[in-house]
MMTF fields as JSON, N, C-alpha, C and O atoms, coordinates in Angstrom:
{
  "mmtfVersion": "1.0.0",
  "mmtfProducer": "UNKNOWN",
  "numBonds": 331,
  "numAtoms": 332,
  "numGroups": 83,
  "numChains": 1,
  "numModels": 1,
  "chainsPerModel": [1],
  "groupsPerChain": [83],
  "chainIdList": ["A"],
  "bondAtomList": [4, 2, 8, 6, 12, 10, 16, 14, 20, 18, 24, 22, 28, 26, 32, 30, 36, 34, 40, 38, 44, 42, 48, 46, 52, 50, 56, 54, 60, 58, 64, 62, 68, 66, 72, 70, 76, 74, 80, 78, 84, 82, 88, 86, 92, 90, 96, 94, 100, 98, 104, 102, 108, 106, 112, 110, 116, 114, 120, 118, 124, 122, 128, 126, 132, 130, 136, 134, 140, 138, 144, 142, 148, 146, 152, 150, 156, 154, 160, 158, 164, 162, 168, 166, 172, 170, 176, 174, 180, 178, 184, 182, 188, 186, 192, 190, 196, 194, 200, 198, 204, 202, 208, 206, 212, 210, 216, 214, 220, 218, 224, 222, 228, 226, 232, 230, 236, 234, 240, 238, 244, 242, 248, 246, 252, 250, 256, 254, 260, 258, 264, 262, 268, 266, 272, 270, 276, 274, 280, 278, 284, 282, 288, 286, 292, 290, 296, 294, 300, 298, 304, 302, 308, 306, 312, 310, 316, 314, 320, 318, 324, 322, 328, 326],
  "bondOrderList": [1, 1, 1, 1, 1, 1, 1, 1, 1, 1, 1, 1, 1, 1, 1, 1, 1, 1, 1, 1, 1, 1, 1, 1, 1, 1, 1, 1, 1, 1, 1, 1, 1, 1, 1, 1, 1, 1, 1, 1, 1, 1, 1, 1, 1, 1, 1, 1, 1, 1, 1, 1, 1, 1, 1, 1, 1, 1, 1, 1, 1, 1, 1, 1, 1, 1, 1, 1, 1, 1, 1, 1, 1, 1, 1, 1, 1, 1, 1, 1, 1, 1],
  "groupList": [{"groupName": "MET", "atomNameList": ["N", "CA", "C", "O"], "elementList": ["N", "C", "C", "O"], "formalChargeList": [0, 0, 0, 0], "bondAtomList": [1, 0, 2, 1, 3, 2], "bondOrderList": [1, 1, 2], "singleLetterCode": "M", "chemCompType": "L-PEPTIDE LINKING"}, {"groupName": "ASP", "atomNameList": ["N", "CA", "C", "O"], "elementList": ["N", "C", "C", "O"], "formalChargeList": [0, 0, 0, 0], "bondAtomList": [1, 0, 2, 1, 3, 2], "bondOrderList": [1, 1, 2], "singleLetterCode": "D", "chemCompType": "L-PEPTIDE LINKING"}, {"groupName": "GLU", "atomNameList": ["N", "CA", "C", "O"], "elementList": ["N", "C", "C", "O"], "formalChargeList": [0, 0, 0, 0], "bondAtomList": [1, 0, 2, 1, 3, 2], "bondOrderList": [1, 1, 2], "singleLetterCode": "E", "chemCompType": "L-PEPTIDE LINKING"}, {"groupName": "LEU", "atomNameList": ["N", "CA", "C", "O"], "elementList": ["N", "C", "C", "O"], "formalChargeList": [0, 0, 0, 0], "bondAtomList": [1, 0, 2, 1, 3, 2], "bondOrderList": [1, 1, 2], "singleLetterCode": "L", "chemCompType": "L-PEPTIDE LINKING"}, {"groupName": "ASN", "atomNameList": ["N", "CA", "C", "O"], "elementList": ["N", "C", "C", "O"], "formalChargeList": [0, 0, 0, 0], "bondAtomList": [1, 0, 2, 1, 3, 2], "bondOrderList": [1, 1, 2], "singleLetterCode": "N", "chemCompType": "L-PEPTIDE LINKING"}, {"groupName": "HIS", "atomNameList": ["N", "CA", "C", "O"], "elementList": ["N", "C", "C", "O"], "formalChargeList": [0, 0, 0, 0], "bondAtomList": [1, 0, 2, 1, 3, 2], "bondOrderList": [1, 1, 2], "singleLetterCode": "H", "chemCompType": "L-PEPTIDE LINKING"}, {"groupName": "ILE", "atomNameList": ["N", "CA", "C", "O"], "elementList": ["N", "C", "C", "O"], "formalChargeList": [0, 0, 0, 0], "bondAtomList": [1, 0, 2, 1, 3, 2], "bondOrderList": [1, 1, 2], "singleLetterCode": "I", "chemCompType": "L-PEPTIDE LINKING"}, {"groupName": "PRO", "atomNameList": ["N", "CA", "C", "O"], "elementList": ["N", "C", "C", "O"], "formalChargeList": [0, 0, 0, 0], "bondAtomList": [1, 0, 2, 1, 3, 2], "bondOrderList": [1, 1, 2], "singleLetterCode": "P", "chemCompType": "L-PEPTIDE LINKING"}, {"groupName": "GLY", "atomNameList": ["N", "CA", "C", "O"], "elementList": ["N", "C", "C", "O"], "formalChargeList": [0, 0, 0, 0], "bondAtomList": [1, 0, 2, 1, 3, 2], "bondOrderList": [1, 1, 2], "singleLetterCode": "G", "chemCompType": "PEPTIDE LINKING"}, {"groupName": "VAL", "atomNameList": ["N", "CA", "C", "O"], "elementList": ["N", "C", "C", "O"], "formalChargeList": [0, 0, 0, 0], "bondAtomList": [1, 0, 2, 1, 3, 2], "bondOrderList": [1, 1, 2], "singleLetterCode": "V", "chemCompType": "L-PEPTIDE LINKING"}, {"groupName": "LYS", "atomNameList": ["N", "CA", "C", "O"], "elementList": ["N", "C", "C", "O"], "formalChargeList": [0, 0, 0, 0], "bondAtomList": [1, 0, 2, 1, 3, 2], "bondOrderList": [1, 1, 2], "singleLetterCode": "K", "chemCompType": "L-PEPTIDE LINKING"}, {"groupName": "ARG", "atomNameList": ["N", "CA", "C", "O"], "elementList": ["N", "C", "C", "O"], "formalChargeList": [0, 0, 0, 0], "bondAtomList": [1, 0, 2, 1, 3, 2], "bondOrderList": [1, 1, 2], "singleLetterCode": "R", "chemCompType": "L-PEPTIDE LINKING"}, {"groupName": "SER", "atomNameList": ["N", "CA", "C", "O"], "elementList": ["N", "C", "C", "O"], "formalChargeList": [0, 0, 0, 0], "bondAtomList": [1, 0, 2, 1, 3, 2], "bondOrderList": [1, 1, 2], "singleLetterCode": "S", "chemCompType": "L-PEPTIDE LINKING"}, {"groupName": "TYR", "atomNameList": ["N", "CA", "C", "O"], "elementList": ["N", "C", "C", "O"], "formalChargeList": [0, 0, 0, 0], "bondAtomList": [1, 0, 2, 1, 3, 2], "bondOrderList": [1, 1, 2], "singleLetterCode": "Y", "chemCompType": "L-PEPTIDE LINKING"}, {"groupName": "THR", "atomNameList": ["N", "CA", "C", "O"], "elementList": ["N", "C", "C", "O"], "formalChargeList": [0, 0, 0, 0], "bondAtomList": [1, 0, 2, 1, 3, 2], "bondOrderList": [1, 1, 2], "singleLetterCode": "T", "chemCompType": "L-PEPTIDE LINKING"}, {"groupName": "PHE", "atomNameList": ["N", "CA", "C", "O"], "elementList": ["N", "C", "C", "O"], "formalChargeList": [0, 0, 0, 0], "bondAtomList": [1, 0, 2, 1, 3, 2], "bondOrderList": [1, 1, 2], "singleLetterCode": "F", "chemCompType": "L-PEPTIDE LINKING"}, {"groupName": "ALA", "atomNameList": ["N", "CA", "C", "O"], "elementList": ["N", "C", "C", "O"], "formalChargeList": [0, 0, 0, 0], "bondAtomList": [1, 0, 2, 1, 3, 2], "bondOrderList": [1, 1, 2], "singleLetterCode": "A", "chemCompType": "L-PEPTIDE LINKING"}, {"groupName": "GLN", "atomNameList": ["N", "CA", "C", "O"], "elementList": ["N", "C", "C", "O"], "formalChargeList": [0, 0, 0, 0], "bondAtomList": [1, 0, 2, 1, 3, 2], "bondOrderList": [1, 1, 2], "singleLetterCode": "Q", "chemCompType": "L-PEPTIDE LINKING"}],
  "groupTypeList": [0, 1, 2, 3, 4, 4, 5, 6, 3, 7, 2, 8, 9, 10, 9, 6, 7, 0, 3, 1, 11, 12, 1, 3, 3, 5, 13, 14, 3, 5, 14, 9, 3, 5, 4, 3, 8, 2, 8, 0, 6, 3, 9, 14, 6, 6, 3, 15, 3, 15, 3, 8, 4, 9, 11, 8, 16, 15, 6, 9, 16, 3, 14, 6, 7, 15, 12, 3, 3, 15, 16, 12, 6, 15, 3, 1, 3, 12, 6, 15, 7, 17, 14],
  "groupIdList": [1, 2, 3, 4, 5, 6, 7, 8, 9, 10, 11, 12, 13, 14, 15, 16, 17, 18, 19, 20, 21, 22, 23, 24, 25, 26, 27, 28, 29, 30, 31, 32, 33, 34, 35, 36, 37, 38, 39, 40, 41, 42, 43, 44, 45, 46, 47, 48, 49, 50, 51, 52, 53, 54, 55, 56, 57, 58, 59, 60, 61, 62, 63, 64, 65, 66, 67, 68, 69, 70, 71, 72, 73, 74, 75, 76, 77, 78, 79, 80, 81, 82, 83],
  "secStructList": [7, 2, 2, 0, 0, 0, 0, 0, 1, 7, 6, 6, 7, 7, 7, 7, 7, 7, 7, 7, 7, 2, 2, 2, 2, 2, 2, 2, 2, 2, 2, 2, 2, 2, 2, 2, 2, 2, 2, 2, 2, 2, 2, 2, 2, 2, 2, 2, 2, 2, 2, 7, 7, 2, 2, 2, 2, 2, 2, 2, 2, 6, 6, 6, 6, 2, 2, 2, 2, 2, 2, 2, 2, 2, 2, 2, 2, 2, 1, 1, 7, 7, 7],
  "xCoordList": [5.066, 6.626, 6.485, 7.482, 5.359, 5.42, 5.916, 6.771, 5.142, 5.216, 6.692, 7.252, 7.261, 8.792, 9.752, 10.72, 9.447, 10.083, 10.101, 11.13, 8.874, 8.634, 8.613, 8.756, 8.46, 8.459, 9.503, 9.964, 9.883, 10.746, 12.168, 12.992, 12.566, 13.804, 14.481, 13.793, 15.801, 16.235, 16.027, 15.687, 16.192, 15.887, 17.172, 18.374, 16.604, 17.577, 17.627, 18.025, 17.329, 17.258, 16.054, 14.991, 16.18, 14.71, 14.928, 16.015, 13.934, 13.856, 13.1, 11.878, 14.045, 13.397, 13.268, 14.286, 12.287, 12.128, 12.446, 11.868, 13.706, 14.248, 13.821, 14.14, 12.968, 12.634, 10.944, 10.504, 10.269, 8.981, 8.494, 8.364, 8.232, 7.962, 6.432, 5.955, 5.829, 4.225, 4.043, 3.446, 4.662, 4.807, 5.153, 4.433, 6.268, 6.778, 5.754, 5.651, 4.774, 3.898, 2.549, 1.93, 2.296, 1.229, 1.487, 0.923, 2.714, 3.117, 3.17, 2.604, 3.844, 3.844, 2.607, 2.222, 1.832, 0.201, -0.44, -1.082, -0.304, -0.795, -0.558, -1.362, 1.178, 1.536, 1.084, 1.059, 0.766, 0.405, -0.883, -1.182, -1.857, -3.579, -3.498, -4.17, -2.72, -2.741, -2.285, -3.061, -1.183, -0.614, -1.702, -1.993, -2.22, -3.409, -4.525, -4.854, -5.046, -6.091, -5.77, -6.594, -4.775, -4.378, -3.85, -3.639, -3.619, -3.229, -4.718, -4.873, -5.484, -6.756, -7.653, -8.322, -7.377, -7.958, -7.135, -7.679, -5.911, -4.969, -5.5, -5.909, -5.562, -5.846, -6.981, -7.066, -7.923, -9.396, -9.565, -10.2, -8.733, -9.016, -8.249, -8.763, -7.026, -6.187, -7.223, -7.381, -7.728, -8.424, -9.614, -9.982, -10.324, -11.451, -11.075, -11.683, -10.164, -9.664, -9.082, -9.173, -8.585, -8.197, -9.317, -9.567, -10.193, -10.964, -12.472, -13.402, -12.638, -13.95, -15.044, -16.203, -14.705, -15.844, -15.555, -14.526, -16.375, -16.322, -16.327, -15.533, -17.176, -17.353, -15.869, -15.296, -15.381, -14.077, -13.162, -12.737, -12.785, -12.115, -12.297, -11.392, -13.455, -13.799, -13.388, -12.985, -13.414, -13.336, -11.682, -11.135, -11.207, -9.372, -9.061, -8.279, -9.612, -9.119, -9.597, -8.954, -10.426, -10.744, -10.088, -10.359, -9.224, -8.134, -7.051, -6.359, -6.605, -5.648, -5.25, -4.155, -6.747, -6.698, -6.517, -5.82, -7.162, -7.042, -5.885, -5.668, -4.994, -3.74, -2.675, -1.595, -3.22, -2.084, -2.741, -1.91, -3.855, -4.405, -3.891, -3.616, -3.818, -3.326, -1.981, -1.55, -1.002, 0.4, 0.679, 1.584, -0.023, 0.422, -0.019, 0.518, -0.966, -1.254, -0.203, 0.291, 0.147, 1.026, 2.501, 3.284, 2.724, 4.449, 4.109, 5.04, 3.051, 3.012, 2.771, 2.807, 2.529, 2.578, 4.07, 4.459, 4.811, 5.85, 6.978, 7.994, 6.766, 7.795, 7.915, 8.975, 6.503, 6.348, 5.666, 4.436, 6.317, 5.569, 4.849, 5.256, 3.792, 3.369, 3.988, 4.047, 4.462, 4.882, 4.03, 4.472],
  "yCoordList": [21.661, 22.469, 23.638, 24.052, 24.477, 25.874, 26.082, 26.851, 25.222, 25.392, 25.051, 25.615, 24.235, 23.768, 25.09, 25.518, 25.559, 26.604, 27.919, 28.447, 28.316, 29.58, 29.625, 30.743, 28.603, 28.42, 27.492, 27.736, 26.531, 25.486, 25.654, 25.429, 25.958, 26.189, 27.693, 28.71, 27.733, 29.16, 29.983, 29.528, 31.372, 32.285, 32.154, 32.09, 32.138, 32.264, 30.448, 30.228, 29.489, 28.369, 27.836, 27.918, 27.252, 26.952, 25.208, 24.775, 24.523, 23.35, 23.346, 23.479, 23.157, 22.902, 21.53, 21.076, 20.953, 19.667, 19.685, 20.397, 18.627, 18.469, 17.414, 17.267, 16.376, 15.176, 15.098, 15.014, 15.129, 14.987, 13.754, 13.691, 12.728, 11.436, 11.359, 10.29, 12.294, 12.049, 11.549, 10.556, 12.445, 11.863, 10.495, 9.784, 9.99, 8.644, 7.549, 6.474, 8.09, 7.302, 7.055, 6.001, 8.27, 8.495, 7.092, 6.004, 7.813, 6.811, 5.411, 4.63, 4.951, 3.328, 2.979, 2.069, 3.559, 2.716, 2.621, 1.617, 4.057, 3.829, 2.61, 1.854, 2.634, 1.33, -0.21, -1.18, -0.415, -1.377, -1.786, -2.964, -0.687, -0.947, -1.253, -2.197, -0.53, -0.617, -2.151, -2.868, -2.662, -3.945, -5.173, -6.112, -4.828, -5.6, -5.872, -6.984, -4.677, -4.755, -5.28, -5.911, -4.979, -5.812, -7.293, -8.03, -7.834, -9.225, -9.726, -10.911, -9.235, -10.008, -10.432, -11.435, -9.227, -9.421, -10.397, -11.499, -10.348, -11.403, -12.735, -13.556, -13.089, -14.112, -14.806, -15.977, -13.982, -14.281, -14.959, -15.953, -14.003, -14.442, -15.788, -16.712, -15.792, -17.081, -18.543, -19.616, -18.168, -19.417, -19.558, -20.713, -18.556, -18.671, -19.704, -20.773, -19.423, -19.788, -21.38, -22.16, -21.609, -23.292, -23.972, -25.129, -23.201, -24.015, -23.749, -24.424, -22.791, -22.779, -22.496, -22.872, -21.88, -21.764, -20.445, -20.282, -19.548, -18.059, -17.951, -17.163, -18.7, -18.531, -19.163, -18.467, -20.193, -20.562, -19.558, -19.309, -18.82, -17.565, -16.479, -15.746, -16.383, -14.957, -15.467, -14.555, -16.479, -16.985, -16.893, -16.506, -17.489, -17.372, -16.134, -15.722, -15.18, -13.853, -12.971, -11.933, -13.194, -12.661, -13.102, -12.764, -13.889, -14.237, -13.444, -13.392, -12.695, -12.002, -10.656, -10.281, -9.945, -8.836, -9.362, -8.831, -10.369, -10.958, -11.619, -11.957, -11.938, -12.66, -11.357, -11.404, -10.189, -8.765, -8.348, -8.034, -8.352, -7.695, -8.729, -8.101, -9.896, -10.627, -10.36, -10.0, -10.523, -10.53, -9.146, -9.125, -7.682, -6.825, -6.64, -5.827, -7.396, -7.464, -8.06, -7.53, -9.244, -10.09, -9.417, -9.514, -8.856, -8.214, -6.617, -5.898, -6.344, -5.436, -5.804, -4.921, -7.117, -7.816, -8.152, -8.278, -8.286, -8.989, -7.908, -8.092, -6.869, -5.901, -4.969, -4.589, -4.673, -3.918, -4.612, -4.641, -5.187, -5.784, -4.984, -3.955, -5.681, -4.556, -4.615, -5.679, -3.468, -3.473, -3.213, -3.238],
  "zCoordList": [13.418, 12.578, 13.098, 13.69, 13.069, 13.155, 14.944, 15.384, 15.618, 17.247, 17.569, 18.509, 16.886, 17.251, 16.548, 17.177, 15.458, 14.923, 15.887, 16.308, 16.138, 16.916, 18.388, 18.884, 19.196, 20.724, 21.276, 22.391, 20.648, 21.329, 20.908, 21.794, 19.89, 19.261, 19.683, 19.603, 20.109, 20.032, 19.05, 17.958, 19.245, 18.422, 17.241, 17.502, 16.03, 14.799, 14.354, 13.21, 15.019, 14.687, 14.165, 14.781, 12.979, 12.232, 11.787, 11.404, 11.899, 11.237, 9.988, 9.921, 8.817, 7.49, 6.744, 6.223, 6.669, 6.126, 4.805, 3.984, 4.458, 3.112, 2.52, 1.34, 3.195, 2.285, 2.563, 3.71, 1.643, 1.509, 0.718, -0.504, 1.675, 1.01, 0.576, 0.195, 0.632, 0.538, -1.26, -1.676, -1.948, -3.493, -3.657, -4.358, -3.041, -3.208, -2.847, -3.438, -1.465, -1.104, -1.98, -2.127, -2.487, -3.498, -4.632, -4.749, -5.407, -6.551, -6.26, -7.025, -5.139, -4.466, -4.428, -5.162, -3.661, -3.716, -4.798, -5.105, -5.778, -7.009, -7.878, -8.423, -7.852, -8.703, -7.944, -8.702, -6.614, -6.249, -6.371, -6.568, -6.243, -6.524, -8.027, -8.442, -8.906, -10.501, -10.707, -11.338, -10.262, -10.21, -9.935, -10.676, -8.558, -8.012, -9.078, -9.491, -9.449, -10.274, -11.958, -12.62, -12.32, -13.695, -13.171, -14.134, -12.061, -11.622, -11.544, -11.837, -11.305, -10.866, -12.149, -12.396, -12.866, -14.664, -15.042, -15.126, -15.317, -15.971, -15.34, -16.161, -14.01, -13.763, -13.988, -14.36, -13.731, -14.147, -15.749, -16.102, -16.548, -17.865, -18.188, -18.818, -17.711, -17.907, -17.286, -17.868, -16.119, -15.383, -16.189, -16.403, -16.705, -17.346, -18.517, -18.568, -19.38, -20.266, -20.248, -21.196, -19.196, -18.718, -18.139, -18.476, -17.079, -16.741, -17.224, -16.781, -18.098, -18.911, -17.624, -17.799, -16.422, -15.337, -14.721, -14.065, -14.897, -14.731, -13.12, -12.605, -12.321, -10.975, -10.352, -9.514, -10.669, -10.636, -10.329, -9.201, -11.67, -11.988, -11.145, -10.747, -10.881, -9.848, -8.346, -7.625, -7.887, -6.69, -6.156, -5.123, -7.5, -7.456, -7.496, -6.639, -8.539, -8.479, -7.109, -6.953, -6.307, -5.421, -4.032, -2.88, -4.495, -3.124, -3.264, -2.247, -4.347, -4.373, -3.612, -3.192, -3.572, -2.747, -1.351, -0.486, -1.236, 0.726, 0.894, 2.058, 0.016, 0.551, 0.658, 1.248, -0.043, -0.235, 1.375, 2.227, 1.666, 2.877, 4.372, 5.394, 4.39, 5.284, 5.416, 6.512, 4.138, 4.37, 4.899, 5.732, 4.545, 5.344, 6.81, 7.563, 7.137, 8.351, 9.129, 10.124, 8.625, 9.371, 9.347, 10.292, 8.377, 8.417, 9.253, 9.617, 9.408, 10.392, 11.94, 12.796, 12.248, 13.362, 13.561, 14.722, 12.701, 13.138, 13.214, 13.883, 12.555, 12.037, 13.403, 13.9, 13.92, 15.151, 16.151, 16.129, 17.046, 17.94, 19.223, 19.762, 19.511, 20.73, 22.085, 22.701, 22.572, 23.964, 25.054, 26.203]
}
């Protein structure tokens, strides 16, 4: 930004960022991670109550972050195709 304002643009013309999305990104990532953790805990507890098997409940609960990972990878591949 400094190079653009000081060297490239004509004198008297300045670029001032008006929208900073870093806070929005931080809060969104925090919310997703928080919901992911709560979902894993809730699924583990409910499956343990229904199945009575701790190992089965943990295996199913561990598929939640992997499904989110694979979904984000495939969304990235489909939205921005490589050229």
